[in-house]
Short mmCIF file of C-alpha atoms and ligand atoms in Angstrom, two decimals:
data_model
loop_
_atom_site.label_atom_id
_atom_site.label_comp_id
_atom_site.label_asym_id
_atom_site.label_seq_id
_atom_site.Cartn_x
_atom_site.Cartn_y
_atom_site.Cartn_z
CA MET Y 259 0.00 0.00 0.00
CA ASP Y 260 1.23 3.51 -0.78
CA LYS Y 261 2.00 6.25 1.71
CA ILE Y 262 2.67 9.97 1.29
CA VAL Y 263 5.86 11.40 2.73
CA ILE Y 264 6.16 15.14 3.43
CA LYS Y 265 9.11 17.17 4.62
CA GLY Y 266 7.29 20.25 5.85
CA GLY Y 267 8.18 23.85 6.53
CA VAL Y 268 8.24 25.16 2.95
CA SER Y 269 6.08 28.07 1.75
CA LEU Y 270 4.00 27.06 -1.27
CA ASN Y 271 3.97 29.40 -4.26
CA GLY Y 272 2.70 29.32 -7.82
CA GLU Y 273 -0.46 28.20 -9.63
CA VAL Y 274 -2.53 25.06 -9.38
CA GLN Y 275 -5.29 23.86 -11.71
CA ILE Y 276 -8.29 22.42 -9.92
CA SER Y 277 -9.77 19.20 -11.37
CA GLY Y 278 -13.41 18.39 -12.03
CA ALA Y 279 -15.62 17.95 -8.97
CA LYS Y 280 -15.99 14.39 -7.70
CA ASN Y 281 -19.35 15.20 -6.13
CA SER Y 282 -20.65 16.57 -9.41
CA ALA Y 283 -19.17 13.94 -11.71
CA LEU Y 284 -20.74 11.06 -9.73
CA PRO Y 285 -24.42 12.12 -9.99
CA LEU Y 286 -23.83 13.19 -13.63
CA LEU Y 287 -22.41 9.76 -14.50
CA PHE Y 288 -25.48 8.13 -12.94
CA ALA Y 289 -27.83 10.62 -14.63
CA THR Y 290 -26.79 9.13 -18.00
CA LEU Y 291 -28.93 6.10 -17.00
CA LEU Y 292 -32.03 8.25 -17.47
CA ALA Y 293 -31.78 8.30 -21.28
CA LYS Y 294 -31.02 5.91 -24.10
CA GLY Y 295 -28.06 6.69 -26.32
CA GLN Y 296 -24.54 8.02 -26.02
CA SER Y 297 -23.75 10.63 -23.35
CA GLU Y 298 -20.51 12.55 -23.06
CA LEU Y 299 -19.00 13.93 -19.87
CA SER Y 300 -15.79 15.95 -19.88
CA ASN Y 301 -13.47 17.26 -17.14
CA VAL Y 302 -14.05 14.04 -15.20
CA PRO Y 303 -11.36 13.74 -12.49
CA ALA Y 304 -9.13 10.64 -12.33
CA LEU Y 305 -10.19 9.27 -8.95
CA ARG Y 306 -10.92 5.96 -7.30
CA ASP Y 307 -14.60 6.93 -6.73
CA ILE Y 308 -14.97 7.61 -10.46
CA ASN Y 309 -13.53 4.15 -11.22
CA THR Y 310 -16.07 2.66 -8.81
CA ALA Y 311 -18.90 4.53 -10.56
CA VAL Y 312 -17.67 3.30 -13.96
CA LYS Y 313 -17.50 -0.26 -12.66
CA LEU Y 314 -21.07 0.00 -11.38
CA LEU Y 315 -22.37 1.48 -14.66
CA ARG Y 316 -20.62 -1.30 -16.62
CA GLU Y 317 -22.16 -3.90 -14.32
CA LEU Y 318 -25.57 -2.46 -15.17
CA GLY Y 319 -24.76 -2.86 -18.87
CA ALA Y 320 -23.49 0.60 -19.88
CA GLU Y 321 -20.66 0.76 -22.41
CA ILE Y 322 -18.02 3.27 -21.39
CA ASP Y 323 -15.04 4.60 -23.26
CA ALA Y 324 -12.74 7.00 -21.41
CA GLN Y 325 -10.09 9.13 -23.14
CA ALA Y 326 -8.21 11.24 -20.58
CA ASP Y 327 -10.90 13.27 -18.76
CA CYS Y 328 -13.61 12.68 -21.38
CA TYR Y 329 -16.08 9.82 -20.90
CA GLN Y 330 -18.48 8.42 -23.50
CA ILE Y 331 -21.26 6.45 -21.86
CA ASN Y 332 -23.72 4.40 -23.87
CA THR Y 333 -26.81 3.28 -21.97
CA ASP Y 334 -28.70 1.52 -24.79
CA LYS Y 335 -28.12 -1.97 -23.42
CA ILE Y 336 -28.82 -1.75 -19.71
CA LYS Y 337 -29.34 -5.35 -18.61
CA SER Y 338 -29.36 -5.14 -14.81
CA VAL Y 339 -30.94 -2.82 -12.25
CA GLU Y 340 -28.85 -4.01 -9.30
CA ALA Y 341 -26.12 -2.10 -7.44
CA PRO Y 342 -24.30 -4.83 -5.47
CA TYR Y 343 -23.00 -4.53 -1.91
CA GLU Y 344 -19.32 -4.76 -2.97
CA LEU Y 345 -19.61 -1.50 -4.89
CA VAL Y 346 -22.00 0.39 -2.61
CA LYS Y 347 -19.86 -0.33 0.45
CA THR Y 348 -16.80 1.04 -1.38
CA MET Y 349 -18.68 4.18 -2.37
CA ARG Y 350 -21.93 5.33 -0.78
CA ALA Y 351 -22.76 7.61 -3.71
CA SER Y 352 -23.63 4.39 -5.62
CA VAL Y 353 -27.12 4.79 -4.08
CA LEU Y 354 -27.64 7.55 -6.65
CA VAL Y 355 -28.52 4.90 -9.25
CA LEU Y 356 -31.77 4.31 -7.40
CA GLY Y 357 -33.65 7.34 -8.77
CA PRO Y 358 -32.55 7.00 -12.42
CA LEU Y 359 -33.10 3.20 -12.59
CA LEU Y 360 -36.51 3.42 -11.01
CA ALA Y 361 -37.56 6.29 -13.28
CA ARG Y 362 -36.45 4.65 -16.55
CA PHE Y 363 -36.96 0.93 -15.86
CA GLY Y 364 -39.57 0.91 -13.08
CA GLN Y 365 -37.31 -1.07 -10.78
CA ALA Y 366 -34.04 -0.96 -8.90
CA ARG Y 367 -32.24 -3.16 -6.39
CA VAL Y 368 -29.57 -1.30 -4.47
CA SER Y 369 -27.57 -2.48 -1.49
CA LEU Y 370 -27.98 -0.46 1.71
CA PRO Y 371 -24.71 1.39 2.27
CA GLY Y 372 -24.40 0.48 5.96
CA GLY Y 373 -22.22 2.40 8.39
CA CYS Y 374 -19.35 4.55 7.27
CA ALA Y 375 -16.37 6.20 8.90
CA ILE Y 376 -18.06 9.57 9.41
CA GLY Y 377 -21.30 8.45 11.01
CA ALA Y 378 -24.46 6.49 10.26
CA ARG Y 379 -25.37 8.26 7.00
CA PRO Y 380 -28.79 6.68 6.40
CA ILE Y 381 -30.78 6.95 3.15
CA ASN Y 382 -34.23 7.08 4.76
CA LEU Y 383 -34.98 10.48 3.19
CA HIS Y 384 -34.16 9.19 -0.31
CA LEU Y 385 -36.56 6.29 0.25
CA LYS Y 386 -39.33 8.41 1.79
CA GLY Y 387 -39.16 10.74 -1.20
CA LEU Y 388 -39.31 7.90 -3.72
CA GLU Y 389 -42.29 6.43 -1.87
CA ALA Y 390 -44.03 9.79 -2.12
CA LEU Y 391 -43.53 9.49 -5.92
CA GLY Y 392 -45.40 6.18 -5.76
CA ALA Y 393 -42.54 3.69 -5.53
CA LYS Y 394 -43.02 0.53 -3.50
CA ILE Y 395 -39.96 -0.01 -1.33
CA LYS Y 396 -38.98 -3.26 0.38
CA LEU Y 397 -35.86 -3.76 2.47
CA GLU Y 398 -34.67 -7.34 2.13
CA HIS Y 399 -31.33 -9.09 2.64
CA GLY Y 400 -29.55 -5.76 3.04
CA TYR Y 401 -30.97 -4.46 -0.23
CA VAL Y 402 -33.51 -1.79 -1.11
CA GLU Y 403 -35.92 -3.19 -3.67
CA ALA Y 404 -37.87 -0.43 -5.33
CA THR Y 405 -40.58 -0.84 -7.96
CA ALA Y 406 -43.01 1.53 -9.63
CA GLU Y 407 -45.04 1.08 -12.78
CA LYS Y 408 -44.90 4.82 -13.28
CA LEU Y 409 -43.65 7.43 -10.84
CA ARG Y 410 -46.12 10.22 -10.13
CA GLY Y 411 -45.18 13.78 -9.21
CA ALA Y 412 -45.70 14.76 -5.56
CA LYS Y 413 -44.84 17.38 -2.99
CA ILE Y 414 -41.87 16.26 -0.91
CA SER Y 415 -40.61 18.19 2.08
CA PHE Y 416 -37.22 16.92 3.24
CA ASP Y 417 -36.74 16.74 7.02
CA LEU Y 418 -33.24 18.09 6.40
CA PRO Y 419 -31.56 19.28 3.22
CA THR Y 420 -29.81 16.14 2.00
CA VAL Y 421 -27.49 16.48 -1.00
CA GLY Y 422 -27.77 12.87 -2.21
CA GLY Y 423 -31.50 12.74 -1.43
CA THR Y 424 -32.17 15.90 -3.44
CA GLU Y 425 -30.13 14.46 -6.35
CA ASN Y 426 -31.91 11.09 -6.33
CA LEU Y 427 -35.31 12.79 -6.25
CA LEU Y 428 -34.41 15.31 -8.96
CA MET Y 429 -33.44 12.45 -11.28
CA ALA Y 430 -36.50 10.34 -10.45
CA ALA Y 431 -38.95 13.26 -10.74
CA ALA Y 432 -37.54 14.31 -14.11
CA LEU Y 433 -39.31 11.30 -15.68
CA ALA Y 434 -42.36 11.13 -13.36
CA ASP Y 435 -45.91 11.93 -14.43
CA GLY Y 436 -46.83 15.51 -13.48
CA GLU Y 437 -45.33 18.02 -11.09
CA THR Y 438 -42.96 17.37 -8.19
CA VAL Y 439 -42.04 20.03 -5.67
CA LEU Y 440 -38.99 19.44 -3.47
CA GLU Y 441 -39.08 21.57 -0.33
CA ASN Y 442 -36.10 22.10 1.98
CA ALA Y 443 -33.93 20.89 -0.89
CA ALA Y 444 -30.12 21.03 -0.68
CA ARG Y 445 -28.65 24.08 -2.47
CA GLU Y 446 -25.06 22.99 -3.16
CA PRO Y 447 -23.45 23.99 -6.50
CA GLU Y 448 -23.40 20.30 -7.44
CA ILE Y 449 -27.22 20.26 -7.25
CA VAL Y 450 -27.34 23.27 -9.56
CA GLN Y 451 -25.04 21.54 -12.04
CA LEU Y 452 -27.12 18.35 -11.96
CA ALA Y 453 -30.33 20.33 -12.53
CA GLU Y 454 -28.75 22.23 -15.45
CA ALA Y 455 -27.50 18.96 -16.92
CA LEU Y 456 -30.98 17.42 -16.65
CA ILE Y 457 -32.51 20.52 -18.25
CA SER Y 458 -30.06 20.16 -21.15
CA MET Y 459 -31.33 16.56 -21.52
CA GLY Y 460 -34.89 17.89 -21.88
CA ALA Y 461 -36.07 17.99 -18.25
CA ASN Y 462 -38.26 20.77 -16.96
CA ILE Y 463 -36.79 22.03 -13.66
CA GLU Y 464 -36.95 25.37 -11.87
CA GLY Y 465 -35.48 26.62 -8.62
CA ALA Y 466 -32.29 24.55 -8.29
CA GLY Y 467 -29.95 26.42 -5.96
CA THR Y 468 -32.89 27.48 -3.78
CA ALA Y 469 -34.70 25.48 -1.12
CA ILE Y 470 -37.72 24.84 -3.39
CA ILE Y 471 -37.28 22.99 -6.65
CA GLN Y 472 -40.13 22.40 -9.09
CA ILE Y 473 -39.97 19.62 -11.64
CA GLN Y 474 -42.52 18.99 -14.41
CA GLY Y 475 -41.98 15.40 -15.47
CA VAL Y 476 -41.35 14.61 -19.15
CA ALA Y 477 -41.88 11.35 -21.03
CA SER Y 478 -38.23 10.81 -22.02
CA LEU Y 479 -34.83 12.50 -21.93
CA ASN Y 480 -31.99 12.87 -24.42
CA PRO Y 481 -28.39 11.82 -23.77
CA LEU Y 482 -26.23 14.15 -21.69
CA ARG Y 483 -23.35 16.33 -22.87
CA CYS Y 484 -21.73 18.23 -20.08
CA ARG Y 485 -18.48 19.51 -18.59
CA VAL Y 486 -18.01 18.85 -14.87
CA ILE Y 487 -17.56 21.99 -12.74
CA PRO Y 488 -14.29 22.47 -10.79
CA ASP Y 489 -14.05 20.76 -7.41
CA ARG Y 490 -14.73 23.38 -4.73
CA ILE Y 491 -13.42 21.12 -1.98
CA GLU Y 492 -10.12 20.47 -3.78
CA ALA Y 493 -9.92 24.23 -4.43
CA GLY Y 494 -10.60 24.97 -0.76
CA THR Y 495 -7.90 22.51 0.27
CA PHE Y 496 -5.30 24.33 -1.87
CA MET Y 497 -6.53 27.68 -0.51
CA ILE Y 498 -5.75 26.39 2.97
CA ALA Y 499 -2.39 25.06 1.74
CA ALA Y 500 -1.46 28.66 0.87
CA ALA Y 501 -2.70 29.94 4.23
CA ILE Y 502 -1.04 27.26 6.37
CA THR Y 503 2.39 27.63 4.70
CA ALA Y 504 2.27 31.47 4.50
CA GLY Y 505 2.51 31.00 0.74
CA ASN Y 506 0.98 32.62 -2.32
CA ILE Y 507 -1.08 30.38 -4.60
CA LEU Y 508 -3.35 31.12 -7.54
CA VAL Y 509 -6.03 28.44 -7.32
CA ARG Y 510 -7.24 28.22 -10.92
CA GLY Y 511 -10.84 27.07 -11.17
CA ALA Y 512 -11.83 28.26 -7.68
CA VAL Y 513 -15.17 30.10 -7.93
CA ARG Y 514 -15.75 33.00 -5.52
CA GLU Y 515 -19.54 32.44 -5.12
CA ASP Y 516 -18.94 28.79 -4.16
CA GLN Y 517 -16.30 29.68 -1.57
CA GLU Y 518 -17.85 32.61 0.32
CA ALA Y 519 -17.92 30.86 3.71
CA LEU Y 520 -14.30 29.69 3.43
CA ILE Y 521 -13.10 33.05 2.08
CA SER Y 522 -14.68 34.85 5.01
CA LYS Y 523 -13.06 32.50 7.57
CA LEU Y 524 -9.65 32.54 5.87
CA THR Y 525 -9.77 36.34 5.79
CA GLU Y 526 -10.64 36.38 9.49
CA ALA Y 527 -7.61 34.14 10.09
CA GLY Y 528 -5.35 36.67 8.36
CA ALA Y 529 -5.03 35.42 4.76
CA VAL Y 530 -5.64 37.75 1.83
CA ILE Y 531 -7.87 36.45 -0.95
CA GLN Y 532 -8.00 38.14 -4.34
CA ALA Y 533 -10.32 37.24 -7.20
CA GLU Y 534 -8.47 36.86 -10.53
CA VAL Y 535 -9.83 36.13 -13.99
CA ASP Y 536 -9.72 32.35 -13.73
CA GLY Y 537 -9.50 31.69 -10.01
CA LEU Y 538 -8.70 32.91 -6.53
CA ARG Y 539 -5.28 33.95 -5.26
CA VAL Y 540 -4.62 33.22 -1.60
CA ILE Y 541 -1.76 34.96 0.18
CA GLY Y 542 -1.02 33.49 3.58
CA SER Y 543 0.24 35.36 6.59
CA LYS Y 544 2.93 34.22 9.07
CA LYS Y 545 0.57 35.19 11.92
CA LEU Y 546 -2.71 33.29 11.98
CA ALA Y 547 -5.65 34.45 14.11
CA PRO Y 548 -7.94 31.87 15.75
CA VAL Y 549 -11.36 31.59 14.10
CA ASP Y 550 -14.50 29.71 15.18
CA ILE Y 551 -16.42 27.74 12.58
CA ARG Y 552 -19.65 25.81 12.50
CA THR Y 553 -20.27 23.51 9.57
CA SER Y 554 -23.63 23.59 7.85
CA VAL Y 555 -25.33 23.08 4.53
CA PHE Y 556 -24.46 25.34 1.54
CA PRO Y 557 -23.93 28.29 1.59
CA GLY Y 558 -22.63 27.66 5.13
CA PHE Y 559 -19.16 26.38 5.94
CA PRO Y 560 -18.83 22.95 4.24
CA THR Y 561 -18.38 19.90 6.44
CA ASP Y 562 -16.00 18.63 3.72
CA MET Y 563 -13.60 21.49 4.64
CA GLN Y 564 -13.82 21.07 8.41
CA ALA Y 565 -10.81 18.77 8.88
CA GLN Y 566 -8.59 20.91 6.65
CA PHE Y 567 -9.58 24.09 8.50
CA MET Y 568 -8.79 22.38 11.78
CA ALA Y 569 -5.25 21.70 10.54
CA LEU Y 570 -4.95 25.44 9.88
CA MET Y 571 -6.23 26.33 13.35
CA THR Y 572 -3.57 24.14 15.02
CA LYS Y 573 -1.14 26.90 13.94
CA ALA Y 574 -3.24 29.91 15.04
CA GLU Y 575 -2.18 32.21 17.85
CA GLY Y 576 -4.99 31.47 20.31
CA THR Y 577 -7.99 29.21 20.82
CA SER Y 578 -10.60 28.36 18.23
CA ARG Y 579 -13.73 26.21 18.30
CA ILE Y 580 -14.90 24.08 15.41
CA SER Y 581 -18.43 22.69 15.60
CA GLU Y 582 -19.57 19.89 13.31
CA THR Y 583 -23.33 19.94 12.77
CA VAL Y 584 -23.74 17.91 9.56
CA PHE Y 585 -22.18 14.55 10.44
CA GLU Y 586 -21.73 12.77 13.74
CA ASN Y 587 -18.32 11.29 14.37
CA ARG Y 588 -16.36 13.45 11.95
CA PHE Y 589 -13.40 14.18 14.22
CA MET Y 590 -11.22 11.13 13.55
CA HIS Y 591 -8.43 13.36 12.29
CA VAL Y 592 -8.16 14.85 15.80
CA CYS Y 593 -6.14 11.95 17.31
CA GLU Y 594 -3.78 11.99 14.35
CA LEU Y 595 -3.29 15.77 14.57
CA GLN Y 596 -2.62 15.30 18.29
CA ARG Y 597 0.13 12.81 17.40
CA MET Y 598 1.74 15.66 15.48
CA GLY Y 599 1.64 17.86 18.58
CA ALA Y 600 -1.70 19.63 18.18
CA ASP Y 601 -3.56 20.69 21.32
CA ILE Y 602 -7.19 19.76 20.63
CA GLN Y 603 -10.00 18.76 22.97
CA ILE Y 604 -13.31 17.34 21.91
CA ASP Y 605 -16.41 18.71 23.61
CA GLY Y 606 -19.45 16.91 22.18
CA HIS Y 607 -19.87 18.07 18.58
CA SER Y 608 -17.14 20.69 18.96
CA ALA Y 609 -13.37 20.64 18.97
CA ILE Y 610 -11.42 23.24 20.92
CA ILE Y 611 -8.05 23.93 19.36
CA ARG Y 612 -5.27 25.79 21.11
CA GLY Y 613 -2.83 26.87 18.44
CA THR Y 614 0.84 26.01 18.81
CA ASP Y 615 4.05 26.57 16.89
CA HIS Y 616 5.36 23.21 18.06
CA MET Y 617 3.75 20.91 15.50
CA THR Y 618 6.17 18.19 14.48
CA GLY Y 619 6.02 15.63 11.72
CA ALA Y 620 4.92 12.10 12.68
CA PRO Y 621 3.72 8.87 11.12
CA VAL Y 622 -0.07 9.23 10.89
CA MET Y 623 -2.95 7.29 9.42
CA ALA Y 624 -5.67 8.59 7.12
CA THR Y 625 -9.14 7.65 8.35
CA ASP Y 626 -11.35 9.17 5.67
CA LEU Y 627 -11.08 11.32 2.59
CA ARG Y 628 -11.04 14.83 4.07
CA ALA Y 629 -9.13 13.71 7.19
CA SER Y 630 -6.33 12.61 4.83
CA ALA Y 631 -6.16 16.09 3.32
CA SER Y 632 -6.04 17.62 6.79
CA LEU Y 633 -3.02 15.47 7.73
CA ILE Y 634 -1.21 16.44 4.54
CA LEU Y 635 -1.83 20.12 5.26
CA ALA Y 636 -0.56 19.72 8.83
CA GLY Y 637 2.49 17.88 7.46
CA LEU Y 638 3.23 20.72 5.01
CA ALA Y 639 3.30 23.17 7.92
CA SER Y 640 5.27 21.00 10.37
CA GLY Y 641 9.00 21.13 10.91
CA ASN Y 642 10.13 17.67 9.84
CA THR Y 643 8.90 14.48 8.19
CA THR Y 644 5.29 13.31 8.18
CA GLU Y 645 4.26 9.98 6.71
CA VAL Y 646 0.58 9.56 5.91
CA SER Y 647 -0.48 5.95 5.44
CA ARG Y 648 -3.79 4.42 4.22
CA ILE Y 649 -3.93 6.97 1.46
CA TYR Y 650 -6.44 4.97 -0.56
CA HIS Y 651 -8.92 7.34 1.12
CA LEU Y 652 -7.08 10.28 -0.44
CA ASP Y 653 -7.13 8.66 -3.89
CA ARG Y 654 -10.94 8.50 -3.70
CA GLY Y 655 -11.21 12.27 -3.96
CA TYR Y 656 -7.97 14.15 -4.77
CA GLU Y 657 -6.43 13.89 -8.23
CA LYS Y 658 -2.61 13.72 -8.09
CA ILE Y 659 -2.49 15.82 -4.93
CA GLU Y 660 1.18 15.11 -4.26
CA GLU Y 661 2.16 16.11 -7.81
CA LYS Y 662 0.15 19.33 -7.59
CA LEU Y 663 1.67 20.22 -4.20
CA ALA Y 664 5.20 19.34 -5.38
CA ALA Y 665 4.73 21.72 -8.35
CA LEU Y 666 4.02 24.47 -5.79
CA GLY Y 667 7.33 23.75 -4.06
CA ALA Y 668 6.35 21.19 -1.42
CA ASN Y 669 8.72 18.35 -0.52
CA ILE Y 670 6.17 15.60 -0.92
CA TRP Y 671 6.17 12.22 -2.61
CA ARG Y 672 4.42 8.86 -2.74
CA GLU Y 673 6.19 5.70 -1.56
CA GLN Y 674 5.29 2.06 -1.38
CA GLU Y 675 5.03 0.88 2.23
C1 UD1 A 295 -22.78 14.65 0.14
C2 UD1 A 295 -21.35 14.67 -0.33
C3 UD1 A 295 -20.39 14.68 0.85
C4 UD1 A 295 -20.73 15.82 1.80
C5 UD1 A 295 -22.20 15.82 2.16
C6 UD1 A 295 -22.62 17.04 2.96
C7 UD1 A 295 -21.46 13.49 -2.45
C8 UD1 A 295 -21.13 12.28 -3.24
N1 UD1 A 295 -21.13 13.49 -1.17
O1 UD1 A 295 -22.96 13.45 0.87
O2 UD1 A 295 -19.06 14.82 0.35
O3 UD1 A 295 -19.96 15.69 2.97
O4 UD1 A 295 -23.02 15.79 0.97
O5 UD1 A 295 -22.29 18.20 2.29
O6 UD1 A 295 -21.98 14.47 -2.97
N2 UD1 A 295 -29.22 12.13 6.11
C9 UD1 A 295 -30.25 11.43 6.70
N3 UD1 A 295 -31.06 10.67 5.89
C10 UD1 A 295 -30.89 10.61 4.55
C11 UD1 A 295 -29.84 11.34 3.96
C12 UD1 A 295 -29.03 12.09 4.77
O7 UD1 A 295 -30.44 11.45 7.92
O8 UD1 A 295 -31.67 9.92 3.87
C13 UD1 A 295 -28.32 12.93 6.97
C14 UD1 A 295 -26.90 12.41 6.93
O9 UD1 A 295 -26.71 11.38 7.87
C15 UD1 A 295 -26.10 13.65 7.28
C16 UD1 A 295 -26.92 14.76 6.63
O10 UD1 A 295 -28.20 14.22 6.41
O11 UD1 A 295 -26.07 13.83 8.66
C17 UD1 A 295 -26.36 15.28 5.32
O12 UD1 A 295 -26.16 14.20 4.44
P1 UD1 A 295 -26.25 14.36 2.86
O13 UD1 A 295 -26.40 15.79 2.50
O14 UD1 A 295 -27.29 13.42 2.35
O15 UD1 A 295 -24.82 13.87 2.41
P2 UD1 A 295 -24.44 12.92 1.21
O16 UD1 A 295 -25.33 13.17 0.04
O17 UD1 A 295 -24.30 11.54 1.70
#
């Protein structure tokens, strides 16, 4: 298994190009199931989660040809409607085939994802929504079995704004009979991109990006042609890399409107952020002020940036509090940061971080995707060598992160353990 080795203490400078967004590419890949014919998706990042999605689509019968970041997906010969446990347990987002399969074929059999490293992450809201559209749902042998002769539009009010739930329902409702209204819908940029992609396929959708989305079902959709938006979480991670190393990085592909919460917190911490034509420049400061954050749904501070921001706060001059409100159990990076010398205490759903300038490199273990990024950031800012193992988590969501950081001046490389 590979590990990442970092010799920290170097300021990062230069430009980095952000890749396509994992969390946009995944629902878009699954949305191709909604129509017959050949879809094309470009700017698809080279990631382990994308490989898992491709494997799942092929298992269903899709024919896929990938040239660099451009994927051709032909869904004429879908022969199965089952997402097996082996794939769903590797990647929870596999549950996003439920809506499209049910809408186009009237049935779907999808393994329940089970527990995951950052909390329970149930899919009850996806299922409740599909039932409201008229689907019959049975849970048997660890699988969700959903059937519907024809989905019918309905009013669905989510108990909480779920990203995956909103995406599954958007895709299902696009082919339902009549009007669906999604209330308390998630508003993330990835939802907006999915809605725009569906509209380009012939769907009738209004309100994506707000809490109320209206969908008038259509009888059929055309294949998809679409370019995946840049990954705002990868962009945010490089923005923090500039701040934590007192560097100066132009993050090409970072979009100001998608980063408002992070920009405001980084500015409070002492970094300077400037909008440029094709991205955001982040200029770090040697002195970092402590900043409190509270994760929440978009446009609030993203839970997917919480671990990385905590790495930054370990270097601040003073005490900060980070509260996690989206996921339970998303503080596994804390013990590893403590092994590097961080002073962090957990108080329920909050972490209290007393900044120190005594962080030292250490062997640490990645526990989930964003935790891995947090350990790399801490390693970049620490005096000596950090070795991050179990980086298969990192490969799920960051394209060539060590190459991109090395191009900015970091002493970082991948080694076989
Ligand atoms: C997506 C993102 C993930 C991000 C998360 C929150 C993808 C592939 N993943 O995950 O990177 O961290 O949004 O921004 O886009 N919940 C329920 N019942 C449900 C569904 C969700 O209780 O049926 C709860 C979850 O346990 C969690 C909260 O709602 O506490 C938010 O989850 P959700 O927005 O659904 O996250 P994902 O779509 O899984």
